């Protein structure tokens, strides 16, 4: 079985209409699991950047109602503290 979908799903989808979090398949505008991953998402994986499309595998149930799957645990992820963002001049 091809595990390209795991590499793709290690990134959140950058499409504003989808915004699927890491660990979940892409979704359509009608809240269904997309038949293939959005190009902007699988191009984040260097070895898949030249692919024309990456189909959503059957285990992700393409065409069914989209629900967020559990997010993968990030290696060494722990809360560090507060971060201040702003503009200084």
Tab-separated table of N, CA and C in Angstrom:
chain	number	residue	atom	x	y	z
A	1	UNK	N	0.849	-1.196	0.000
A	1	UNK	CA	0.000	0.000	0.000
A	1	UNK	C	0.881	1.241	0.000
A	2	UNK	N	0.525	2.221	-0.802
A	2	UNK	CA	1.279	3.452	-0.928
A	2	UNK	C	0.978	4.368	0.263
A	3	UNK	N	2.026	4.820	0.926
A	3	UNK	CA	1.850	5.660	2.114
A	3	UNK	C	2.065	7.139	1.823
A	4	UNK	N	1.902	7.579	0.565
A	4	UNK	CA	2.055	8.985	0.230
A	4	UNK	C	1.067	9.842	1.016
A	5	UNK	N	-0.114	9.305	1.290
A	5	UNK	CA	-1.118	10.093	2.007
A	5	UNK	C	-0.643	10.467	3.408
A	6	UNK	N	0.183	9.636	4.026
A	6	UNK	CA	0.706	9.965	5.358
A	6	UNK	C	1.661	11.149	5.284
A	7	UNK	N	2.456	11.196	4.223
A	7	UNK	CA	3.362	12.334	4.035
A	7	UNK	C	2.572	13.614	3.782
A	8	UNK	N	1.532	13.507	2.965
A	8	UNK	CA	0.695	14.673	2.654
A	8	UNK	C	-0.013	15.151	3.914
A	9	UNK	N	-0.579	14.223	4.666
A	9	UNK	CA	-1.345	14.599	5.857
A	9	UNK	C	-0.477	15.025	7.038
A	10	UNK	N	0.833	14.977	6.887
A	10	UNK	CA	1.685	15.496	7.961
A	10	UNK	C	1.673	17.021	7.978
A	11	UNK	N	1.087	17.630	6.936
A	11	UNK	CA	0.946	19.086	6.835
A	11	UNK	C	-0.529	19.445	6.844
A	12	UNK	N	-0.852	20.594	7.397
A	12	UNK	CA	-2.218	21.116	7.301
A	12	UNK	C	-2.432	21.621	5.879
A	13	UNK	N	-3.648	21.576	5.389
A	13	UNK	CA	-3.942	22.044	4.029
A	13	UNK	C	-3.941	23.574	4.007
A	14	UNK	N	-3.141	24.189	3.117
A	14	UNK	CA	-3.083	25.644	3.059
A	14	UNK	C	-4.242	26.291	2.302
A	15	UNK	N	-5.106	25.504	1.693
A	15	UNK	CA	-6.236	26.066	0.952
A	15	UNK	C	-7.243	26.674	1.925
A	16	UNK	N	-7.621	27.910	1.696
A	16	UNK	CA	-8.544	28.585	2.613
A	16	UNK	C	-9.927	27.943	2.607
A	17	UNK	N	-10.313	27.318	1.505
A	17	UNK	CA	-11.620	26.675	1.432
A	17	UNK	C	-11.632	25.319	2.121
A	18	UNK	N	-10.456	24.778	2.408
A	18	UNK	CA	-10.350	23.455	3.022
A	18	UNK	C	-9.892	23.576	4.471
A	19	UNK	N	-8.652	24.049	4.658
A	19	UNK	CA	-8.045	24.238	5.977
A	19	UNK	C	-8.088	22.968	6.833
A	20	UNK	N	-7.940	21.806	6.202
A	20	UNK	CA	-7.914	20.549	6.957
A	20	UNK	C	-6.646	20.520	7.809
A	21	UNK	N	-6.768	20.175	9.076
A	21	UNK	CA	-5.580	20.133	9.934
A	21	UNK	C	-4.698	18.928	9.604
A	22	UNK	N	-3.476	18.949	10.085
A	22	UNK	CA	-2.572	17.820	9.896
A	22	UNK	C	-3.220	16.562	10.464
A	23	UNK	N	-3.118	15.472	9.736
A	23	UNK	CA	-3.691	14.203	10.177
A	23	UNK	C	-5.050	13.895	9.590
A	24	UNK	N	-5.650	14.846	8.867
A	24	UNK	CA	-6.963	14.637	8.262
A	24	UNK	C	-6.884	14.841	6.754
A	25	UNK	N	-7.760	14.162	5.990
A	25	UNK	CA	-7.768	14.360	4.540
A	25	UNK	C	-8.368	15.714	4.179
A	26	UNK	N	-8.158	16.138	2.943
A	26	UNK	CA	-8.739	17.393	2.459
A	26	UNK	C	-10.260	17.245	2.359
A	27	UNK	N	-10.935	18.376	2.336
A	27	UNK	CA	-12.395	18.360	2.225
A	27	UNK	C	-12.852	19.264	1.097
A	28	UNK	N	-14.035	19.000	0.635
A	28	UNK	CA	-14.626	19.806	-0.430
A	28	UNK	C	-15.412	20.954	0.194
A	29	UNK	N	-15.901	21.832	-0.646
A	29	UNK	CA	-16.725	22.940	-0.175
A	29	UNK	C	-18.066	22.487	0.387
A	30	UNK	N	-18.464	21.247	0.082
A	30	UNK	CA	-19.735	20.710	0.573
A	30	UNK	C	-19.542	19.774	1.753
A	31	UNK	N	-18.387	19.928	2.465
A	31	UNK	CA	-18.080	19.177	3.692
A	31	UNK	C	-18.007	17.662	3.471
A	32	UNK	N	-17.460	17.263	2.340
A	32	UNK	CA	-17.218	15.848	2.049
A	32	UNK	C	-15.713	15.636	1.983
A	33	UNK	N	-15.270	14.393	2.187
A	33	UNK	CA	-13.860	14.069	2.033
A	33	UNK	C	-13.533	14.150	0.544
A	34	UNK	N	-12.498	14.916	0.196
A	34	UNK	CA	-12.121	15.114	-1.206
A	34	UNK	C	-11.589	13.812	-1.808
A	35	UNK	N	-11.782	13.654	-3.098
A	35	UNK	CA	-11.322	12.460	-3.805
A	35	UNK	C	-9.808	12.481	-3.966
A	36	UNK	N	-9.221	13.674	-4.043
A	36	UNK	CA	-7.767	13.794	-4.093
A	36	UNK	C	-7.343	14.980	-3.238
A	37	UNK	N	-6.083	14.935	-2.802
A	37	UNK	CA	-5.560	16.013	-1.962
A	37	UNK	C	-5.338	17.256	-2.811
A	38	UNK	N	-5.506	18.428	-2.197
A	38	UNK	CA	-5.290	19.676	-2.914
A	38	UNK	C	-3.819	19.814	-3.299
A	39	UNK	N	-3.576	20.326	-4.487
A	39	UNK	CA	-2.217	20.459	-5.020
A	39	UNK	C	-1.333	21.265	-4.080
A	40	UNK	N	-1.847	22.340	-3.521
A	40	UNK	CA	-1.045	23.170	-2.609
A	40	UNK	C	-0.585	22.382	-1.394
A	41	UNK	N	-1.314	21.360	-1.020
A	41	UNK	CA	-0.950	20.560	0.152
A	41	UNK	C	0.121	19.529	-0.172
A	42	UNK	N	-0.059	18.746	-1.236
A	42	UNK	CA	0.944	17.710	-1.482
A	42	UNK	C	2.232	18.281	-2.061
A	43	UNK	N	2.205	19.500	-2.525
A	43	UNK	CA	3.448	20.137	-2.985
A	43	UNK	C	4.324	20.572	-1.813
A	44	UNK	N	3.814	20.527	-0.604
A	44	UNK	CA	4.622	20.819	0.588
A	44	UNK	C	5.594	19.676	0.884
A	45	UNK	N	5.343	18.499	0.303
A	45	UNK	CA	6.219	17.340	0.481
A	45	UNK	C	7.178	17.321	-0.708
A	46	UNK	N	8.492	17.538	-0.484
A	46	UNK	CA	9.431	17.650	-1.604
A	46	UNK	C	9.400	16.496	-2.602
A	47	UNK	N	9.309	15.248	-2.139
A	47	UNK	CA	9.323	14.126	-3.077
A	47	UNK	C	8.022	13.978	-3.861
A	48	UNK	N	6.976	14.699	-3.478
A	48	UNK	CA	5.698	14.634	-4.199
A	48	UNK	C	5.403	15.911	-4.974
A	49	UNK	N	6.312	16.887	-4.920
A	49	UNK	CA	6.058	18.206	-5.504
A	49	UNK	C	5.789	18.158	-7.009
A	50	UNK	N	6.332	17.185	-7.717
A	50	UNK	CA	6.142	17.109	-9.173
A	50	UNK	C	4.971	16.211	-9.575
A	51	UNK	N	4.316	15.601	-8.612
A	51	UNK	CA	3.171	14.737	-8.935
A	51	UNK	C	2.012	15.582	-9.450
A	52	UNK	N	1.200	14.998	-10.324
A	52	UNK	CA	0.047	15.709	-10.857
A	52	UNK	C	-1.136	15.659	-9.913
A	53	UNK	N	-1.285	14.562	-9.185
A	53	UNK	CA	-2.359	14.443	-8.199
A	53	UNK	C	-2.025	13.307	-7.246
A	54	UNK	N	-2.564	13.395	-6.046
A	54	UNK	CA	-2.414	12.338	-5.049
A	54	UNK	C	-3.830	11.965	-4.620
A	55	UNK	N	-4.303	10.774	-4.983
A	55	UNK	CA	-5.666	10.389	-4.609
A	55	UNK	C	-5.791	10.105	-3.114
A	56	UNK	N	-6.949	10.391	-2.582
A	56	UNK	CA	-7.238	10.074	-1.193
A	56	UNK	C	-7.504	8.574	-1.105
A	57	UNK	N	-6.798	7.845	-0.226
A	57	UNK	CA	-6.974	6.388	-0.174
A	57	UNK	C	-8.342	5.997	0.377
A	58	UNK	N	-8.735	4.789	0.082
A	58	UNK	CA	-10.045	4.281	0.511
A	58	UNK	C	-10.195	4.280	2.030
A	59	UNK	N	-9.096	4.136	2.783
A	59	UNK	CA	-9.202	4.129	4.246
A	59	UNK	C	-9.671	5.477	4.788
A	60	UNK	N	-9.547	6.538	3.972
A	60	UNK	CA	-10.011	7.877	4.376
A	60	UNK	C	-11.449	8.137	3.937
A	61	UNK	N	-12.066	7.188	3.263
A	61	UNK	CA	-13.473	7.236	2.836
A	61	UNK	C	-13.817	8.479	2.008
A	62	UNK	N	-13.171	8.655	0.824
A	62	UNK	CA	-13.505	9.805	-0.011
A	62	UNK	C	-14.972	9.808	-0.405
A	63	UNK	N	-15.572	10.987	-0.405
A	63	UNK	CA	-16.982	11.138	-0.732
A	63	UNK	C	-17.898	11.101	0.475
A	64	UNK	N	-17.393	10.645	1.626
A	64	UNK	CA	-18.228	10.605	2.833
A	64	UNK	C	-18.185	11.956	3.547
A	65	UNK	N	-19.004	12.126	4.532
A	65	UNK	CA	-19.025	13.369	5.304
A	65	UNK	C	-17.686	13.531	6.010
A	66	UNK	N	-17.082	14.733	5.892
A	66	UNK	CA	-15.763	15.005	6.458
A	66	UNK	C	-15.862	15.231	7.959
A	67	UNK	N	-15.010	14.570	8.707
A	67	UNK	CA	-14.848	14.834	10.136
A	67	UNK	C	-13.357	14.887	10.418
A	68	UNK	N	-12.978	15.735	11.351
A	68	UNK	CA	-11.570	15.857	11.697
A	68	UNK	C	-11.099	14.595	12.405
A	69	UNK	N	-9.991	14.044	11.945
A	69	UNK	CA	-9.397	12.863	12.567
A	69	UNK	C	-8.434	13.317	13.663
A	70	UNK	N	-8.073	12.432	14.582
A	70	UNK	CA	-7.118	12.821	15.628
A	70	UNK	C	-5.819	13.312	15.013
A	71	UNK	N	-5.316	14.407	15.537
A	71	UNK	CA	-4.080	14.986	15.015
A	71	UNK	C	-2.887	14.163	15.450
A	72	UNK	N	-1.898	14.036	14.569
A	72	UNK	CA	-0.705	13.262	14.943
A	72	UNK	C	0.097	13.977	16.025
A	73	UNK	N	0.701	13.198	16.909
A	73	UNK	CA	1.542	13.778	17.947
A	73	UNK	C	2.854	14.217	17.321
A	74	UNK	N	3.227	15.443	17.561
A	74	UNK	CA	4.484	15.954	17.020
A	74	UNK	C	5.617	15.536	17.934
A	75	UNK	N	6.719	15.138	17.348
A	75	UNK	CA	7.875	14.707	18.132
A	75	UNK	C	8.447	15.897	18.894
A	76	UNK	N	8.531	15.771	20.194
A	76	UNK	CA	9.113	16.820	21.023
A	76	UNK	C	8.228	18.044	21.165
A	77	UNK	N	6.947	17.904	20.907
A	77	UNK	CA	6.054	19.047	21.016
A	77	UNK	C	5.624	19.244	22.464
A	78	UNK	N	5.940	20.381	22.973
A	78	UNK	CA	5.511	20.748	24.315
A	78	UNK	C	5.347	22.247	24.351
A	79	UNK	N	4.502	22.729	25.217
A	79	UNK	CA	4.293	24.163	25.299
A	79	UNK	C	5.532	24.818	25.892
A	80	UNK	N	5.957	25.890	25.261
A	80	UNK	CA	7.186	26.545	25.666
A	80	UNK	C	6.906	27.776	26.499
A	81	UNK	N	5.867	28.484	26.208
A	81	UNK	CA	5.555	29.700	26.953
A	81	UNK	C	4.848	30.689	26.046
A	82	UNK	N	4.827	31.917	26.489
A	82	UNK	CA	4.142	32.960	25.731
A	82	UNK	C	5.067	33.535	24.671
A	83	UNK	N	4.481	33.933	23.570
A	83	UNK	CA	5.226	34.565	22.499
A	83	UNK	C	4.537	35.886	22.201
A	84	UNK	N	5.304	36.936	22.106
A	84	UNK	CA	4.741	38.233	21.765
A	84	UNK	C	5.046	38.529	20.317
A	85	UNK	N	4.004	38.809	19.573
A	85	UNK	CA	4.150	39.188	18.178
A	85	UNK	C	3.660	40.603	18.027
A	86	UNK	N	4.367	41.361	17.259
A	86	UNK	CA	3.922	42.733	17.051
A	86	UNK	C	4.838	43.469	16.107
A	87	UNK	N	4.590	44.726	15.996
A	87	UNK	CA	5.361	45.562	15.105
A	87	UNK	C	6.122	46.565	15.948
A	88	UNK	N	7.406	46.658	15.735
A	88	UNK	CA	8.225	47.614	16.461
A	88	UNK	C	8.951	48.497	15.472
A	89	UNK	N	9.149	49.739	15.912
A	89	UNK	CA	9.844	50.649	15.011
A	89	UNK	C	10.882	51.388	15.780
